[in-house]
Amino acid sequence: MLFFACLAPAISFGGLYEKSTGGQMGVVEVVVGSGAVMIAYAFLGGSPLVILGGTGPVFYFTRVLYDLCVTIFQTDDPPFLTVRFWTSIWVMVFCIIISVTDGSALMKFCTRFTDETFAALIALIFIWEALSDVFFGLDHAQECENLTDALSSSESLSISTKSGVGEMPVHYNNGTVDCCDTSCSLLSLNLTLGTFIVALALRDVRRSHYLPPFVRTFVADFGTVMSIMLLSGLRHLPWFEPTFVEALEVATVSEKNWLVNVTDPRMETWHYAATSVPALLATILIYLDQNITARVINAKDNRLKKGTAYHYDMLVVGLLIGVCGLFGFPWLIAATVRSLAHLHSLSEVEESVVNGHVQKHILSVRETRWTGLAIGILLAVSVFLREALMLVPMPVLYGVFLYMGYTSLITNQFYDRLKLIFTDPALYPANHYVRNVKRKVIHLYTLLQVACLVGLWLVKTNDTINISFPIFIMLLVPIRGLMGRYLFAKMDLAYLDSEETPGDGEEGAA
């Protein structure tokens, strides 16, 4: 189960990396890299329940770094992997410095306000990446529809789009430009939404009253993989086969040069030192992503018996990032959703009913390295399933990203509080912060989070400063500190920043 839960995002991220880096990284790098890193982390990691893999913020940062290389070197084929190798070396150095100076201790200043805003940003990135690619296809079809009548033979054409993104392949047969035909874009849209809807429906089977419990659990756990297989199968039915849909491109293992050229004649001496700047920004992002996930896994409610290893894990992750840079793998760090799935699969849980709601409590967790090792080995072997992977259309993978973004957003307490703004107060849930904090205070706290999220999104979409967005994420920490000093009472923040009613032993939230 966990293998498929890790394979589906690896394939999805691989497809996006392929498109966003001009083919310099793709599915093979993500899948092989994920397997190799998981095997290494299973032996070396201090928190083996954490799953390392591709994440949304790291993918977005990589895409921005590639665009920066295109701009600096003024070519569509920049020495991106070389730049990224030296960036990886600097990131490794910064992570080692953080580790030996106990820098992860600074995470005590990060509260739920920061975690929720960061998680919401990740969810919105997933949703935006999925929908923007699909709707770009609709706009593109409208742009070039007038070319359909001009073509009559079976060949391939490349046309430039108004967006300036580059050249898009246009396949046509019997006088019809398939990629420019609206049917192509509509089929892609339906595959994306179909994957999203089916994955959601299968996830909800767990709460169904039908079928035996073990069948419901199986269907819910494998829902994402089953939706990929179902919609990919529908795309290859005879009725849809003539319509062009962008397919996943997967290179063979033998086609890849697995060692990155660490020097390039196009790079000047100052370029090697200058990579320390994006490396510092990337380190901030990795520091937050890694430690927030580790903190979620090591929460006291999970009843883990073995101690935490925040500083040591930063050292291990830093070294692995250096290795990833050498082999052209993406940076693979702690993935929150997959790590929680790993934790829950090894947990013994009891259920209780409180105020009519069923609550689950973890009694114990089987803390082992064997599951992570097995997942890594299976991921590494799955690279030889190239022919099967190439049957997956890209719009299906966009549907997976839409699903990941949506499910991440709706499980965020920030989203629950955002809905309260538009909800009848008489129908508010009787949770700990509603019972103890005034309604106006809850809404003010939520609106400040919205303002911070909007600010982060504006930075992300600004081509001039978007590479610096990790700095703006770090600014959430002092913003939250100022809120505690000037706008909110200490106890109100304690309730808003806690999962449940804060106990006597819980740290203050000011």
Coordinates of C-alpha atoms in Angstrom, one line a residue:
M1 CA 0.0 0.0 0.0
L2 CA 2.6 2.5 1.0
F3 CA 4.7 1.7 -2.0
F4 CA 1.9 2.8 -4.3
A5 CA 1.2 5.8 -2.1
C6 CA 4.9 6.9 -2.7
L7 CA 5.0 5.8 -6.4
A8 CA 2.0 7.9 -7.5
P9 CA 3.5 11.2 -6.3
A10 CA 6.9 10.2 -7.7
I11 CA 5.5 9.7 -11.1
S12 CA 3.4 12.9 -10.9
F13 CA 6.3 15.0 -9.8
G14 CA 8.5 13.4 -12.5
G15 CA 6.1 14.5 -15.2
L16 CA 6.2 18.1 -13.9
Y17 CA 10.0 18.1 -13.6
E18 CA 10.2 16.9 -17.2
K19 CA 8.1 19.8 -18.4
S20 CA 9.6 22.5 -16.1
T21 CA 13.3 21.7 -16.7
G22 CA 13.4 21.2 -20.4
G23 CA 13.8 17.4 -20.0
Q24 CA 16.9 17.7 -17.9
M25 CA 15.1 16.0 -15.0
G26 CA 12.1 13.7 -15.3
V27 CA 10.4 10.5 -14.1
V28 CA 13.5 8.3 -14.1
E29 CA 15.4 10.7 -11.9
V30 CA 12.5 11.2 -9.5
V31 CA 11.7 7.4 -9.2
V32 CA 15.3 6.2 -9.0
G33 CA 16.3 9.1 -6.7
S34 CA 13.3 8.4 -4.4
G35 CA 14.3 4.7 -4.2
A36 CA 18.0 5.4 -3.5
V37 CA 17.3 8.1 -0.9
M38 CA 14.7 6.0 0.9
I39 CA 17.2 3.1 1.1
A40 CA 19.9 5.4 2.4
Y41 CA 17.6 7.1 4.9
A42 CA 16.3 3.7 6.2
F43 CA 19.8 2.9 7.3
L44 CA 21.0 6.4 8.3
G45 CA 18.0 8.4 9.3
G46 CA 17.2 9.3 12.9
S47 CA 13.4 9.4 12.3
P48 CA 12.8 6.3 10.1
L49 CA 9.0 6.9 10.1
V50 CA 9.6 10.0 8.0
I51 CA 9.2 9.3 4.2
L52 CA 11.5 11.3 2.0
G53 CA 10.2 12.3 -1.4
G54 CA 9.3 15.2 -3.8
T55 CA 7.4 18.1 -2.3
G56 CA 5.5 21.0 -3.9
P57 CA 7.7 23.9 -2.5
V58 CA 11.0 22.2 -3.6
F59 CA 9.5 21.5 -7.1
Y60 CA 8.5 25.1 -7.4
F61 CA 11.9 26.4 -6.3
T62 CA 13.6 24.1 -8.8
R63 CA 11.4 25.5 -11.6
V64 CA 12.2 29.0 -10.6
L65 CA 15.9 28.1 -10.5
Y66 CA 15.7 26.7 -14.0
D67 CA 13.9 29.8 -15.3
L68 CA 16.7 31.9 -13.7
C69 CA 19.3 29.8 -15.6
V70 CA 17.5 30.4 -18.8
T71 CA 17.5 34.1 -18.2
I72 CA 21.1 34.3 -17.2
F73 CA 22.6 32.1 -19.9
Q74 CA 20.0 33.4 -22.5
T75 CA 19.4 29.9 -24.0
D76 CA 16.7 27.3 -23.8
D77 CA 19.4 24.7 -22.9
P78 CA 21.2 26.2 -19.9
P79 CA 23.8 24.3 -17.8
F80 CA 21.0 23.8 -15.3
L81 CA 22.3 20.5 -13.8
T82 CA 25.7 22.0 -13.3
V83 CA 24.3 25.1 -11.6
R84 CA 22.1 22.8 -9.5
F85 CA 25.0 20.6 -8.5
W86 CA 26.9 23.6 -7.0
T87 CA 23.7 24.8 -5.4
S88 CA 23.3 21.4 -3.9
I89 CA 26.8 21.5 -2.5
W90 CA 26.1 24.9 -0.8
V91 CA 22.8 23.5 0.5
M92 CA 24.7 20.6 2.0
V93 CA 27.2 22.9 3.7
F94 CA 24.4 25.1 5.1
C95 CA 22.5 22.0 6.4
I96 CA 25.7 20.7 8.1
I97 CA 26.1 24.2 9.7
I98 CA 22.5 24.1 11.0
S99 CA 23.0 20.6 12.3
V100 CA 26.2 21.2 14.3
T101 CA 24.9 24.5 15.7
D102 CA 21.6 23.0 16.9
G103 CA 19.8 25.3 14.5
S104 CA 16.7 23.1 14.4
A105 CA 16.0 24.3 18.0
L106 CA 14.7 27.5 16.4
M107 CA 11.6 25.6 15.3
K108 CA 10.2 26.2 18.8
F109 CA 9.4 29.7 17.5
C110 CA 7.3 28.2 14.6
T111 CA 3.7 27.8 15.8
R112 CA 0.5 26.4 14.2
F113 CA 0.1 29.8 12.5
T114 CA 3.2 29.3 10.4
D115 CA 2.6 25.6 9.8
E116 CA -1.0 26.1 8.6
T117 CA -0.1 29.0 6.3
F118 CA 2.8 27.0 4.8
A119 CA 0.6 24.0 4.3
A120 CA -2.1 26.1 2.6
L121 CA 0.6 27.5 0.3
I122 CA 1.7 24.0 -0.7
A123 CA -2.0 23.0 -1.3
L124 CA -2.6 26.0 -3.5
I125 CA 0.6 25.3 -5.5
F126 CA -0.6 21.8 -6.2
I127 CA -4.1 23.0 -7.3
W128 CA -2.6 25.8 -9.4
E129 CA -0.1 23.6 -11.1
A130 CA -2.9 21.1 -12.0
L131 CA -5.5 23.6 -13.3
S132 CA -3.1 26.0 -15.0
D133 CA -1.7 23.3 -17.3
V134 CA -5.2 22.1 -18.2
F135 CA -6.7 25.5 -18.9
F136 CA -3.6 26.6 -20.8
G137 CA -4.4 23.8 -23.1
L138 CA -7.9 25.2 -23.6
D139 CA -6.5 28.7 -24.4
H140 CA -3.9 27.1 -26.8
A141 CA -6.6 25.2 -28.6
Q142 CA -8.5 28.4 -29.2
E143 CA -5.3 30.2 -30.4
C144 CA -4.4 27.7 -33.1
E145 CA -7.8 26.3 -34.1
N146 CA -7.6 28.3 -37.3
L147 CA -4.6 26.3 -38.4
T148 CA -6.6 23.1 -38.7
D149 CA -7.7 23.6 -42.3
A150 CA -4.2 24.5 -43.4
L151 CA -2.7 21.1 -42.8
S152 CA -3.5 17.9 -44.7
S153 CA -0.7 15.4 -44.3
S154 CA 0.4 13.2 -41.4
E155 CA 3.5 14.8 -39.8
S156 CA 4.5 16.9 -36.8
L157 CA 4.7 20.6 -36.5
S158 CA 6.0 23.0 -33.8
I159 CA 4.3 26.3 -33.3
S160 CA 5.1 29.2 -30.9
T161 CA 2.4 30.1 -28.4
K162 CA 1.6 33.6 -27.4
S163 CA 2.4 32.8 -23.8
G164 CA 6.1 32.7 -24.7
V165 CA 6.5 29.4 -22.8
G166 CA 8.2 27.8 -25.7
E167 CA 7.2 25.5 -28.5
M168 CA 4.5 23.0 -28.2
P169 CA 4.3 19.8 -30.3
V170 CA 1.2 19.7 -32.6
H171 CA 0.2 16.3 -34.0
Y172 CA -2.3 16.1 -36.9
N173 CA -3.8 13.4 -39.0
N174 CA -6.1 13.5 -42.0
G175 CA -6.2 17.3 -42.0
T176 CA -7.1 17.7 -38.3
V177 CA -4.7 19.3 -35.9
D178 CA -5.4 17.2 -32.8
C179 CA -3.5 19.3 -30.3
C180 CA -5.2 22.4 -31.7
D181 CA -8.6 20.8 -31.8
T182 CA -10.9 21.7 -28.9
S183 CA -11.6 18.0 -28.4
C184 CA -8.0 17.4 -27.3
S185 CA -8.3 20.1 -24.6
L186 CA -11.7 18.9 -23.5
L187 CA -10.5 15.3 -23.2
S188 CA -7.5 16.5 -21.1
L189 CA -9.8 18.5 -18.9
N190 CA -12.2 15.5 -18.4
L191 CA -9.2 13.2 -17.6
T192 CA -8.0 15.6 -15.0
L193 CA -11.3 16.2 -13.3
G194 CA -12.2 12.5 -13.7
T195 CA -9.0 11.4 -11.8
F196 CA -9.7 13.9 -9.1
I197 CA -13.4 12.9 -8.6
V198 CA -12.7 9.2 -8.7
A199 CA -9.8 9.5 -6.2
L200 CA -12.1 11.5 -3.9
A201 CA -14.9 9.0 -4.2
L202 CA -12.6 6.0 -3.5
R203 CA -11.1 7.8 -0.5
D204 CA -14.6 8.2 1.0
V205 CA -15.4 4.4 0.6
R206 CA -13.7 4.0 4.0
R207 CA -16.8 5.7 5.6
S208 CA -19.3 3.7 3.5
H209 CA -21.8 1.3 5.1
Y210 CA -21.3 -1.2 2.2
L211 CA -18.7 -3.9 1.7
P212 CA -16.7 -5.6 4.5
P213 CA -14.3 -3.4 6.5
F214 CA -11.1 -4.8 5.0
V215 CA -12.4 -4.2 1.4
R216 CA -13.3 -0.6 2.3
T217 CA -9.8 0.0 3.7
F218 CA -8.2 -1.6 0.7
V219 CA -10.1 0.5 -1.8
A220 CA -9.5 3.7 0.2
D221 CA -5.8 3.1 0.6
F222 CA -5.3 2.3 -3.1
G223 CA -7.8 4.9 -4.3
T224 CA -5.2 7.2 -5.9
V225 CA -3.5 4.4 -7.8
M226 CA -6.8 2.9 -8.9
S227 CA -8.0 6.3 -10.2
I228 CA -4.7 6.6 -12.3
M229 CA -5.2 3.1 -13.7
L230 CA -8.9 3.6 -14.5
L231 CA -8.6 7.0 -16.2
S232 CA -5.4 5.9 -18.1
G233 CA -7.4 2.9 -19.3
L234 CA -10.3 5.1 -20.5
R235 CA -7.9 7.3 -22.4
H236 CA -6.7 4.3 -24.5
L237 CA -10.2 3.1 -25.4
P238 CA -10.8 3.0 -29.2
W239 CA -13.2 6.0 -29.1
F240 CA -10.5 8.3 -27.6
E241 CA -7.3 6.9 -29.2
P242 CA -7.4 9.2 -32.3
T243 CA -7.5 12.3 -30.0
F244 CA -4.1 13.6 -29.1
V245 CA -3.4 13.8 -25.3
E246 CA 0.0 14.7 -23.9
A247 CA 1.6 11.5 -22.6
L248 CA 4.1 11.0 -19.8
E249 CA 7.7 10.9 -21.2
V250 CA 9.9 8.4 -19.5
A251 CA 13.5 8.0 -20.6
T252 CA 15.3 4.6 -20.4
V253 CA 17.9 4.0 -17.7
S254 CA 20.6 3.5 -20.4
E255 CA 19.8 6.9 -22.0
K256 CA 20.7 8.8 -18.9
N257 CA 24.2 10.1 -18.0
W258 CA 23.9 9.5 -14.3
L259 CA 26.8 11.7 -13.3
V260 CA 26.4 15.5 -13.7
N261 CA 29.1 17.4 -15.4
V262 CA 30.3 19.6 -12.5
T263 CA 32.0 22.1 -14.8
D264 CA 30.7 23.8 -17.9
P265 CA 32.5 26.1 -20.3
R266 CA 29.6 28.5 -20.2
M267 CA 30.0 29.1 -16.5
E268 CA 32.3 31.7 -15.3
T269 CA 34.2 31.6 -12.0
W270 CA 31.8 33.9 -10.2
H271 CA 28.9 31.6 -11.1
Y272 CA 30.1 28.9 -8.8
A273 CA 30.2 31.3 -5.8
A274 CA 26.9 32.9 -6.8
T275 CA 25.0 29.6 -6.5
S276 CA 25.3 30.1 -2.7
V277 CA 22.6 32.7 -2.9
P278 CA 19.8 30.4 -4.2
A279 CA 21.3 27.7 -2.0
L280 CA 20.7 29.8 1.1
L281 CA 17.1 30.4 0.0
A282 CA 16.6 26.7 -0.7
T283 CA 18.0 25.8 2.7
I284 CA 15.4 27.9 4.4
L285 CA 12.7 26.1 2.5
I286 CA 14.2 22.6 3.2
Y287 CA 14.7 23.5 6.8
L288 CA 11.0 24.4 7.3
D289 CA 9.6 21.5 5.2
Q290 CA 11.9 18.9 6.9
N291 CA 11.4 20.1 10.5
I292 CA 7.7 20.8 10.2
T293 CA 7.1 17.2 9.0
A294 CA 9.4 15.8 11.6
R295 CA 7.6 17.7 14.3
V296 CA 4.2 16.4 13.1
I297 CA 5.5 12.8 13.2
N298 CA 7.1 13.2 16.6
A299 CA 4.0 14.8 18.2
K300 CA 3.4 13.5 21.7
D301 CA -0.1 12.3 20.7
N302 CA 1.6 9.7 18.4
R303 CA 3.2 8.1 21.5
L304 CA 6.5 7.3 19.9
K305 CA 9.0 5.7 22.3
K306 CA 12.3 6.6 20.5
G307 CA 13.7 10.1 20.8
T308 CA 13.7 12.8 18.2
A309 CA 16.7 13.5 15.9
Y310 CA 16.0 16.9 14.4
H311 CA 19.7 18.0 14.2
Y312 CA 21.0 14.7 13.1
D313 CA 18.3 14.4 10.4
M314 CA 19.3 17.8 9.0
L315 CA 22.8 16.5 8.7
V316 CA 21.6 13.3 6.9
V317 CA 19.3 15.2 4.6
G318 CA 22.0 17.7 3.7
L319 CA 24.4 15.0 2.7
L320 CA 21.7 13.3 0.7
I321 CA 21.0 16.5 -1.1
G322 CA 24.7 16.8 -2.1
V323 CA 24.5 13.3 -3.5
C324 CA 21.2 14.1 -5.4
G325 CA 22.9 17.1 -7.0
L326 CA 25.8 14.9 -8.2
F327 CA 23.4 12.3 -9.8
G328 CA 20.9 14.8 -11.2
F329 CA 18.1 13.7 -8.8
P330 CA 15.6 16.2 -7.4
W331 CA 16.0 17.3 -3.8
L332 CA 14.1 14.7 -1.8
I333 CA 13.1 15.7 1.7
A334 CA 10.4 14.9 4.3
A335 CA 7.0 14.6 2.7
T336 CA 4.2 15.3 5.2
V337 CA 1.3 13.3 3.8
R338 CA 3.3 10.2 2.9
S339 CA 5.0 10.3 6.3
L340 CA 1.7 10.5 8.1
A341 CA 0.4 7.6 6.0
H342 CA 3.5 5.6 7.0
L343 CA 2.9 6.4 10.7
H344 CA -0.7 5.5 10.6
S345 CA -0.1 2.2 8.8
L346 CA 2.2 1.1 11.7
S347 CA -0.1 2.4 14.5
E348 CA -2.5 0.6 16.8
V349 CA -5.6 2.8 17.2
E350 CA -8.6 2.9 19.4
E351 CA -11.8 4.8 18.6
S352 CA -14.0 6.8 21.1
V353 CA -17.1 8.8 20.7
V354 CA -17.0 12.4 22.0
N355 CA -20.1 14.7 21.6
G356 CA -21.4 12.4 18.9
H357 CA -18.1 12.5 16.9
V358 CA -15.8 9.5 16.5
Q359 CA -12.2 10.3 17.5
K360 CA -9.2 8.1 16.9
H361 CA -6.3 7.8 19.4
I362 CA -3.0 6.1 18.8
L363 CA -2.1 3.6 21.5
S364 CA 1.3 2.5 20.1
V365 CA 3.4 2.6 17.0
R366 CA 5.7 -0.1 15.6
E367 CA 8.8 1.9 15.1
T368 CA 10.8 0.1 12.4
R369 CA 13.2 0.8 9.5
W370 CA 12.1 -2.2 7.5
T371 CA 9.1 -0.6 5.9
G372 CA 11.1 2.4 4.6
L373 CA 13.8 0.1 3.3
A374 CA 11.2 -2.0 1.4
I375 CA 9.5 1.0 -0.1
G376 CA 12.9 2.3 -1.3
I377 CA 13.8 -1.0 -2.9
L378 CA 10.4 -1.3 -4.7
L379 CA 10.7 2.3 -5.9
A380 CA 14.1 1.7 -7.4
V381 CA 13.0 -1.5 -9.1
S382 CA 9.8 0.2 -10.5
V383 CA 12.0 2.3 -13.0
F384 CA 11.9 -0.8 -15.2
L385 CA 8.2 -0.4 -15.7
R386 CA 8.8 2.2 -18.3
E387 CA 6.4 0.8 -20.9
A388 CA 3.5 0.8 -18.4
L389 CA 4.4 4.3 -17.1
M390 CA 4.3 5.8 -20.6
L391 CA 0.6 4.7 -20.9
V392 CA -0.3 7.3 -18.2
P393 CA -1.5 10.7 -19.8
M394 CA -0.2 13.9 -18.2
P395 CA -3.7 15.1 -17.5
V396 CA -4.3 12.1 -15.2
L397 CA -1.2 13.2 -13.2
Y398 CA -2.6 16.7 -13.1
G399 CA -5.7 15.2 -11.5
V400 CA -3.5 13.5 -8.9
F401 CA -2.0 16.9 -8.0
L402 CA -5.5 18.5 -7.8
Y403 CA -6.5 15.7 -5.5
M404 CA -3.4 16.1 -3.3
G405 CA -3.9 19.9 -3.1
Y406 CA -7.6 19.7 -2.3
T407 CA -7.3 17.0 0.4
S408 CA -4.3 18.8 2.0
L409 CA -6.4 22.1 2.1
I410 CA -9.6 20.6 3.6
T411 CA -7.7 18.9 6.4
N412 CA -6.1 22.2 7.4
Q413 CA -7.6 23.8 10.5
F414 CA -7.0 27.2 8.7
Y415 CA -9.6 26.1 6.1
D416 CA -12.1 25.1 8.9
R417 CA -11.8 28.5 10.5
L418 CA -12.1 30.2 7.1
K419 CA -15.5 28.6 6.6
L420 CA -16.6 29.8 10.0
I421 CA -16.6 33.4 8.6
F422 CA -19.5 32.4 6.3
T423 CA -21.2 30.0 8.7
D424 CA -24.2 30.7 10.9
P425 CA -22.8 31.1 14.5
A426 CA -25.5 28.8 15.8
L427 CA -24.0 26.0 13.7
Y428 CA -20.4 26.4 14.8
P429 CA -18.7 23.1 15.8
A430 CA -18.2 22.7 19.6
N431 CA -14.4 22.4 19.3
H432 CA -11.8 23.8 21.8
Y433 CA -11.2 27.2 20.2
V434 CA -14.8 28.0 19.4
R435 CA -15.7 27.3 23.1
N436 CA -12.9 29.4 24.6
V437 CA -12.2 32.2 22.1
K438 CA -14.4 35.1 21.0
R439 CA -15.8 34.9 17.5
K440 CA -14.2 38.2 16.4
V441 CA -10.8 37.1 17.7
I442 CA -11.1 33.8 15.7
H443 CA -12.0 35.7 12.5
L444 CA -9.2 38.3 13.0
Y445 CA -6.6 35.5 13.4
T446 CA -7.9 33.8 10.3
L447 CA -8.0 36.9 8.2
L448 CA -4.4 37.7 9.2
Q449 CA -3.5 34.2 7.9
V450 CA -5.3 35.0 4.7
A451 CA -3.4 38.2 4.3
C452 CA -0.1 36.4 4.8
L453 CA -1.1 33.7 2.3
V454 CA -2.0 36.3 -0.3
G455 CA 1.3 38.0 0.2
L456 CA 3.2 34.8 -0.3
W457 CA 1.2 34.1 -3.4
L458 CA 2.0 37.5 -4.8
V459 CA 5.7 37.0 -4.2
K460 CA 5.5 33.5 -5.8
T461 CA 3.9 34.9 -9.0
N462 CA 6.3 37.9 -9.3
D463 CA 9.0 36.9 -11.7
T464 CA 11.4 39.5 -10.3
I465 CA 11.4 38.3 -6.7
N466 CA 9.8 34.8 -6.8
I467 CA 13.1 33.0 -6.0
S468 CA 13.2 34.8 -2.6
F469 CA 9.8 33.4 -1.5
P470 CA 11.5 31.2 1.2
I471 CA 12.5 34.4 3.0
F472 CA 8.9 35.6 3.1
I473 CA 7.8 32.2 4.5
M474 CA 10.3 32.7 7.3
L475 CA 8.8 36.2 8.0
L476 CA 5.7 34.4 9.2
V477 CA 7.5 33.6 12.4
P478 CA 8.1 37.3 13.5
I479 CA 4.7 38.2 12.2
R480 CA 3.2 35.6 14.6
G481 CA 5.4 37.0 17.4
L482 CA 4.1 40.5 16.8
M483 CA 0.5 39.2 16.8
G484 CA 1.1 37.7 20.3
R485 CA 2.6 41.0 21.6
Y486 CA 0.1 43.5 20.2
L487 CA -3.1 42.0 18.9
F488 CA -4.1 38.8 20.9
A489 CA -4.2 37.6 24.4
K490 CA -1.8 34.8 25.3
M491 CA -4.5 32.3 26.2
D492 CA -6.5 33.0 23.0
L493 CA -3.4 32.2 20.9
A494 CA -2.8 29.1 23.0
Y495 CA -6.2 27.8 22.0
L496 CA -5.9 28.8 18.4
D497 CA -2.4 27.3 18.0
S498 CA -3.2 24.0 19.6
E499 CA -4.7 20.8 18.2
E500 CA -6.9 20.3 21.3
T501 CA -7.5 22.2 24.6
P502 CA -4.0 23.2 25.8
G503 CA -2.9 21.3 28.9
D504 CA -0.8 22.4 31.8
G505 CA 2.3 21.0 30.3
E506 CA 1.9 22.6 26.9
E507 CA 4.2 25.4 25.9
G508 CA 2.8 28.9 25.9
A509 CA 1.9 30.3 22.5
A510 CA 2.9 33.9 22.9

